[in-house]
Amino acid sequence: KLTWKGVSNIDGYIIYRQVGNGKFEYRTITTNTTFTDTTAKCGEFNYYRVYPYKIVNGKNIVGTSIEYKYAKPVPNPVSNLKISKPSTNTIKLTWNKVNQVDGYIIYRQAPGETKMSYRYIVSGTSFTDSNLNIGGYYYYRVYAYKNVNGKQIISSSTNYVYTKIPKKIIKYSEGMYQAGKDIPAGEYIAISNDKISGYYSVTTDANGKNIIVNNNFNTFSYLTISDNQYVTLHRADLYPAANAPDLSTDGDGQFKVGVDIPAGTYTITCTGDSMAYYAITNDANRKDIVANDNFRGNRIVTVENGQYLTVHRGKITKR
């Protein structure tokens, strides 16, 4: 959109335009002091000059142009972005059509992620996201784009939308399971169903001779099970990590950083008469230990996304 200060005692204005490295050519004539160019070349610099003119004896007498202005247009941003009523399986986005574009790019931030990333590209004005791996908040932005000389010229984004998807809880009760046959291989959370403690063991054989990892725990503990391994549960239930109930961070437990607690620095305070214990590991099975300690009083630790923080007889507080 061009605007300029009016000139007195004239009949109108002539607008010239140059696109890219071309030359200035006649664009239009107007009696107003504004002009919106709806045919500007997207992704290219568009240059403009405006000349005043007066009709004398049937001829246009054209004044001078002492300056020019230029801009590189991009597609208009998407408007009226909405989420229809979500389900546990899908989220549907809708938005208004943007004129003169080739399509739309969807970005998403899922639970546990720290920023939005590319999700999909569509040509219409709706998108249904069926890849909802875990419950929690999902955030979306939609950008209009136009292809110019083999490149995508992308609009700005003036707003985002979000919704919360409830977790789908999947529970395997106390017992013994073979991964790949009875349950899928992957990451799980064992949650004690007894006031004393729960216990699990992961073995390579059905008779429980070759133990890969085992644990007595008061509240909950992560574990990873590979195909053809066996997991045995006593006084505990087993949940896929993405389909487990929300975990309390008020006391003992094993917390996944970036999922259960944010990355950062924490104070761990001993809450019992006996010594407290913590361990920071790079794996759910607590094999790759970064740091650990038995202590009284308190300890200060720093944890990163993807690590696991195990606490016994203690409480964590974010610093």
XYZ file of C-alpha atoms in Angstrom, residues 6-311:
306
model
C -1.399 15.474 -1.908
C -0.314 18.128 -4.406
C -2.637 21.111 -4.935
C -4.086 22.221 -8.254
C -3.600 18.903 -10.135
C -5.922 16.289 -11.634
C -4.374 13.072 -10.337
C -1.347 10.835 -9.985
C 0.406 8.320 -12.229
C 2.063 5.329 -10.583
C 5.039 3.506 -12.058
C 6.449 0.223 -10.805
C 9.679 -1.720 -11.248
C 9.854 -5.403 -10.257
C 13.270 -6.783 -9.334
C 15.925 -5.844 -11.875
C 13.367 -4.810 -14.492
C 12.535 -1.262 -15.473
C 9.923 1.233 -14.314
C 6.655 0.753 -16.196
C 3.231 2.343 -16.005
C 1.087 0.665 -13.346
C -2.072 2.770 -12.946
C -3.592 6.226 -12.564
C -5.607 7.515 -9.612
C -7.104 10.680 -8.142
C -6.528 9.435 -4.567
C -3.446 9.808 -2.403
C -3.257 6.047 -1.689
C -2.867 2.991 -3.863
C -2.851 -0.712 -2.965
C -0.991 -2.875 -5.464
C -2.713 -6.268 -5.536
C -0.395 -7.597 -8.270
C 2.924 -6.956 -6.483
C 5.446 -9.736 -7.134
C 5.815 -11.885 -4.046
C 9.388 -12.552 -3.005
C 10.806 -9.748 -5.183
C 11.532 -6.109 -4.438
C 8.835 -3.898 -5.957
C 9.872 -0.260 -6.577
C 7.396 2.608 -6.987
C 7.389 6.200 -8.203
C 4.348 8.504 -8.102
C 4.033 11.465 -10.507
C 1.432 14.247 -10.233
C -0.242 15.337 -13.465
C -2.541 18.056 -14.747
C -4.684 17.962 -17.869
C -3.916 20.906 -20.163
C -5.602 21.139 -23.565
C -6.477 17.444 -23.411
C -2.942 16.344 -22.536
C -1.435 15.048 -19.314
C 1.296 17.386 -18.120
C 3.380 15.224 -15.767
C 5.369 16.555 -12.821
C 8.544 15.133 -11.401
C 9.183 12.320 -8.924
C 11.918 13.142 -6.415
C 11.986 9.794 -4.596
C 10.970 6.159 -4.860
C 9.913 3.536 -2.323
C 10.259 -0.230 -2.382
C 9.154 -3.323 -0.501
C 9.296 -7.096 -0.824
C 5.806 -8.475 -0.203
C 5.119 -11.762 1.555
C 1.823 -13.659 1.816
C -0.709 -12.368 4.305
C -0.720 -14.220 7.642
C -3.297 -16.899 8.374
C -6.352 -15.610 10.235
C -9.096 -17.207 12.339
C -6.912 -20.185 13.318
C -9.016 -22.539 15.447
C -8.990 -25.992 17.007
C -12.194 -27.981 16.775
C -13.142 -30.116 19.783
C -10.171 -32.485 20.180
C -10.355 -36.190 20.969
C -7.769 -38.483 22.523
C -6.741 -39.522 19.003
C -6.850 -36.392 16.806
C -6.607 -32.594 16.788
C -8.193 -30.711 13.865
C -7.058 -27.217 12.864
C -9.014 -24.848 10.594
C -8.269 -21.336 9.307
C -9.408 -18.803 6.708
C -8.119 -18.965 3.146
C -5.262 -16.628 2.217
C -5.433 -15.361 -1.374
C -2.641 -15.915 -3.896
C -0.732 -18.564 -1.947
C 0.283 -22.127 -2.795
C -0.293 -23.730 0.576
C 0.216 -23.724 4.323
C 2.946 -24.995 6.636
C 1.994 -26.360 10.068
C 4.367 -26.168 13.035
C 3.743 -27.987 16.301
C 5.135 -28.185 19.818
C 4.165 -31.437 21.544
C 4.369 -32.300 25.260
C 7.985 -32.589 26.397
C 9.287 -30.461 23.502
C 10.896 -27.060 24.080
C 10.055 -25.365 20.768
C 7.845 -25.645 17.690
C 9.064 -27.708 14.750
C 7.830 -28.499 11.234
C 4.885 -30.904 11.282
C 3.206 -30.936 7.839
C 2.362 -28.991 4.674
C -1.140 -28.792 3.157
C -2.870 -27.016 0.278
C -6.279 -26.657 1.959
C -7.483 -24.723 4.994
C -7.592 -27.568 7.514
C -5.268 -30.163 9.009
C -5.946 -33.161 11.248
C -3.058 -34.229 13.465
C -3.359 -37.908 14.336
C 0.208 -38.345 15.593
C -0.514 -37.704 19.267
C 2.016 -39.839 21.073
C 1.393 -38.669 24.625
C -1.137 -36.653 26.572
C -0.521 -33.018 27.440
C -0.527 -29.611 25.747
C -0.096 -29.325 21.948
C 0.682 -25.915 20.392
C 0.287 -24.997 16.699
C 1.180 -22.203 14.266
C 0.181 -22.101 10.596
C 2.116 -20.150 7.949
C 0.949 -19.349 4.412
C 3.547 -19.720 1.659
C 4.000 -18.988 -2.033
C 6.542 -20.597 -4.383
C 8.712 -18.002 -6.133
C 11.627 -19.056 -8.344
C 11.910 -22.399 -6.581
C 11.804 -20.907 -3.091
C 9.040 -20.807 -0.506
C 8.144 -17.259 0.532
C 6.567 -17.644 3.964
C 4.134 -15.366 5.761
C 4.418 -14.235 9.334
C 2.301 -15.870 12.035
C 0.219 -13.538 14.191
C -1.209 -16.104 16.598
C -1.034 -19.691 17.789
C -3.547 -22.131 19.249
C -3.216 -24.913 21.782
C -5.207 -27.634 23.450
C -4.669 -30.330 26.059
C -5.066 -33.976 25.142
C -5.852 -36.310 28.045
C -3.524 -39.225 28.582
C -4.675 -42.656 27.511
C -3.798 -44.788 30.531
C -2.569 -48.332 29.779
C -1.897 -50.595 32.769
C -0.370 -54.053 33.106
C -1.110 -55.531 36.517
C 1.264 -57.401 38.794
C 2.670 -60.452 37.027
C 5.230 -61.503 34.407
C 5.411 -60.359 30.760
C 7.582 -61.001 27.730
C 8.403 -57.931 25.634
C 7.469 -58.311 21.976
C 4.825 -60.913 22.805
C 2.788 -59.888 25.849
C 3.716 -56.180 25.854
C 5.591 -53.923 23.411
C 9.280 -53.275 23.992
C 10.076 -49.752 25.181
C 10.173 -47.465 28.194
C 7.853 -48.135 31.122
C 7.046 -46.821 34.585
C 6.488 -49.280 37.429
C 4.226 -47.833 40.140
C 4.008 -49.434 43.565
C 0.541 -50.588 44.607
C 1.633 -51.461 48.132
C 2.300 -49.299 51.190
C 5.643 -51.030 51.813
C 7.336 -51.095 48.390
C 7.135 -52.435 44.870
C 9.661 -54.604 43.064
C 10.489 -55.456 39.464
C 13.157 -57.407 37.644
C 14.064 -57.554 33.953
C 15.714 -60.778 32.782
C 16.779 -62.408 29.527
C 15.214 -65.747 30.480
C 11.805 -66.840 31.700
C 13.250 -68.461 34.828
C 14.706 -65.168 36.037
C 18.302 -66.382 36.229
C 19.997 -63.693 34.117
C 18.942 -60.377 35.672
C 19.562 -57.244 33.602
C 18.109 -54.816 36.148
C 15.949 -55.028 39.261
C 14.718 -52.568 41.844
C 12.877 -52.187 45.117
C 11.092 -48.827 45.196
C 8.567 -47.007 47.358
C 6.703 -45.003 44.712
C 7.604 -45.348 41.026
C 10.559 -46.196 38.830
C 11.367 -46.059 35.118
C 12.681 -49.076 33.230
C 13.428 -50.042 29.635
C 12.556 -53.466 28.236
C 13.863 -54.861 24.930
C 12.256 -57.501 22.702
C 12.305 -61.030 24.146
C 13.235 -59.821 27.625
C 11.006 -60.647 30.609
C 9.729 -58.303 33.300
C 8.384 -59.573 36.618
C 6.350 -57.326 38.940
C 5.655 -57.700 42.664
C 3.365 -55.262 44.478
C 3.470 -52.971 41.424
C 1.715 -52.183 38.158
C 3.426 -51.411 34.863
C 2.574 -48.526 32.498
C 4.046 -47.485 29.136
C 5.848 -44.218 29.892
C 3.650 -42.286 27.451
C 0.467 -43.760 28.939
C 1.143 -43.551 32.672
C -0.707 -41.455 35.256
C 0.848 -38.119 36.160
C 3.649 -38.602 38.673
C 3.944 -36.644 41.920
C 7.194 -34.755 42.487
C 6.523 -34.201 46.207
C 8.746 -37.030 47.439
C 10.559 -40.203 46.457
C 10.637 -41.361 42.867
C 12.536 -41.508 39.624
C 11.892 -38.463 37.444
C 12.590 -38.054 33.730
C 14.028 -34.616 33.084
C 12.089 -32.677 30.456
C 8.980 -34.808 31.049
C 8.284 -35.016 34.789
C 10.499 -32.119 35.871
C 12.183 -29.337 33.871
C 15.935 -29.256 33.341
C 17.840 -27.085 35.797
C 19.268 -27.008 39.305
C 17.526 -28.593 42.296
C 17.993 -28.889 46.032
C 17.444 -32.405 47.365
C 16.562 -32.470 51.072
C 16.691 -35.537 53.286
C 13.219 -36.177 54.739
C 13.799 -39.199 57.001
C 15.829 -40.277 59.998
C 18.111 -42.416 57.838
C 20.338 -41.175 55.016
C 18.816 -40.005 51.743
C 20.086 -41.072 48.314
C 20.047 -39.599 44.830
C 21.358 -40.689 41.451
C 21.534 -38.879 38.105
C 21.694 -41.303 35.179
C 21.584 -41.130 31.404
C 19.328 -44.192 31.161
C 16.121 -45.420 32.753
C 17.766 -48.617 34.054
C 20.302 -46.556 36.065
C 23.374 -48.165 34.473
C 25.020 -44.981 33.142
C 25.506 -42.996 36.362
C 26.456 -39.319 36.070
C 26.447 -38.625 39.831
C 25.088 -40.193 43.023
C 25.405 -39.854 46.781
C 24.138 -41.019 50.172
C 23.715 -38.015 52.448
C 22.082 -36.243 55.342
C 20.905 -32.648 55.158
C 20.759 -31.590 51.518
C 22.529 -31.729 48.166
C 22.426 -29.387 45.124
C 22.328 -31.029 41.692
C 21.915 -29.958 38.052
C 20.082 -32.164 35.566
C 19.625 -31.987 31.787
C 16.807 -32.971 29.436
C 16.762 -36.723 28.818
C 18.458 -37.611 32.098
C 16.808 -39.376 35.046
C 16.887 -38.234 38.670
C 16.261 -40.927 41.294
C 15.534 -39.849 44.885
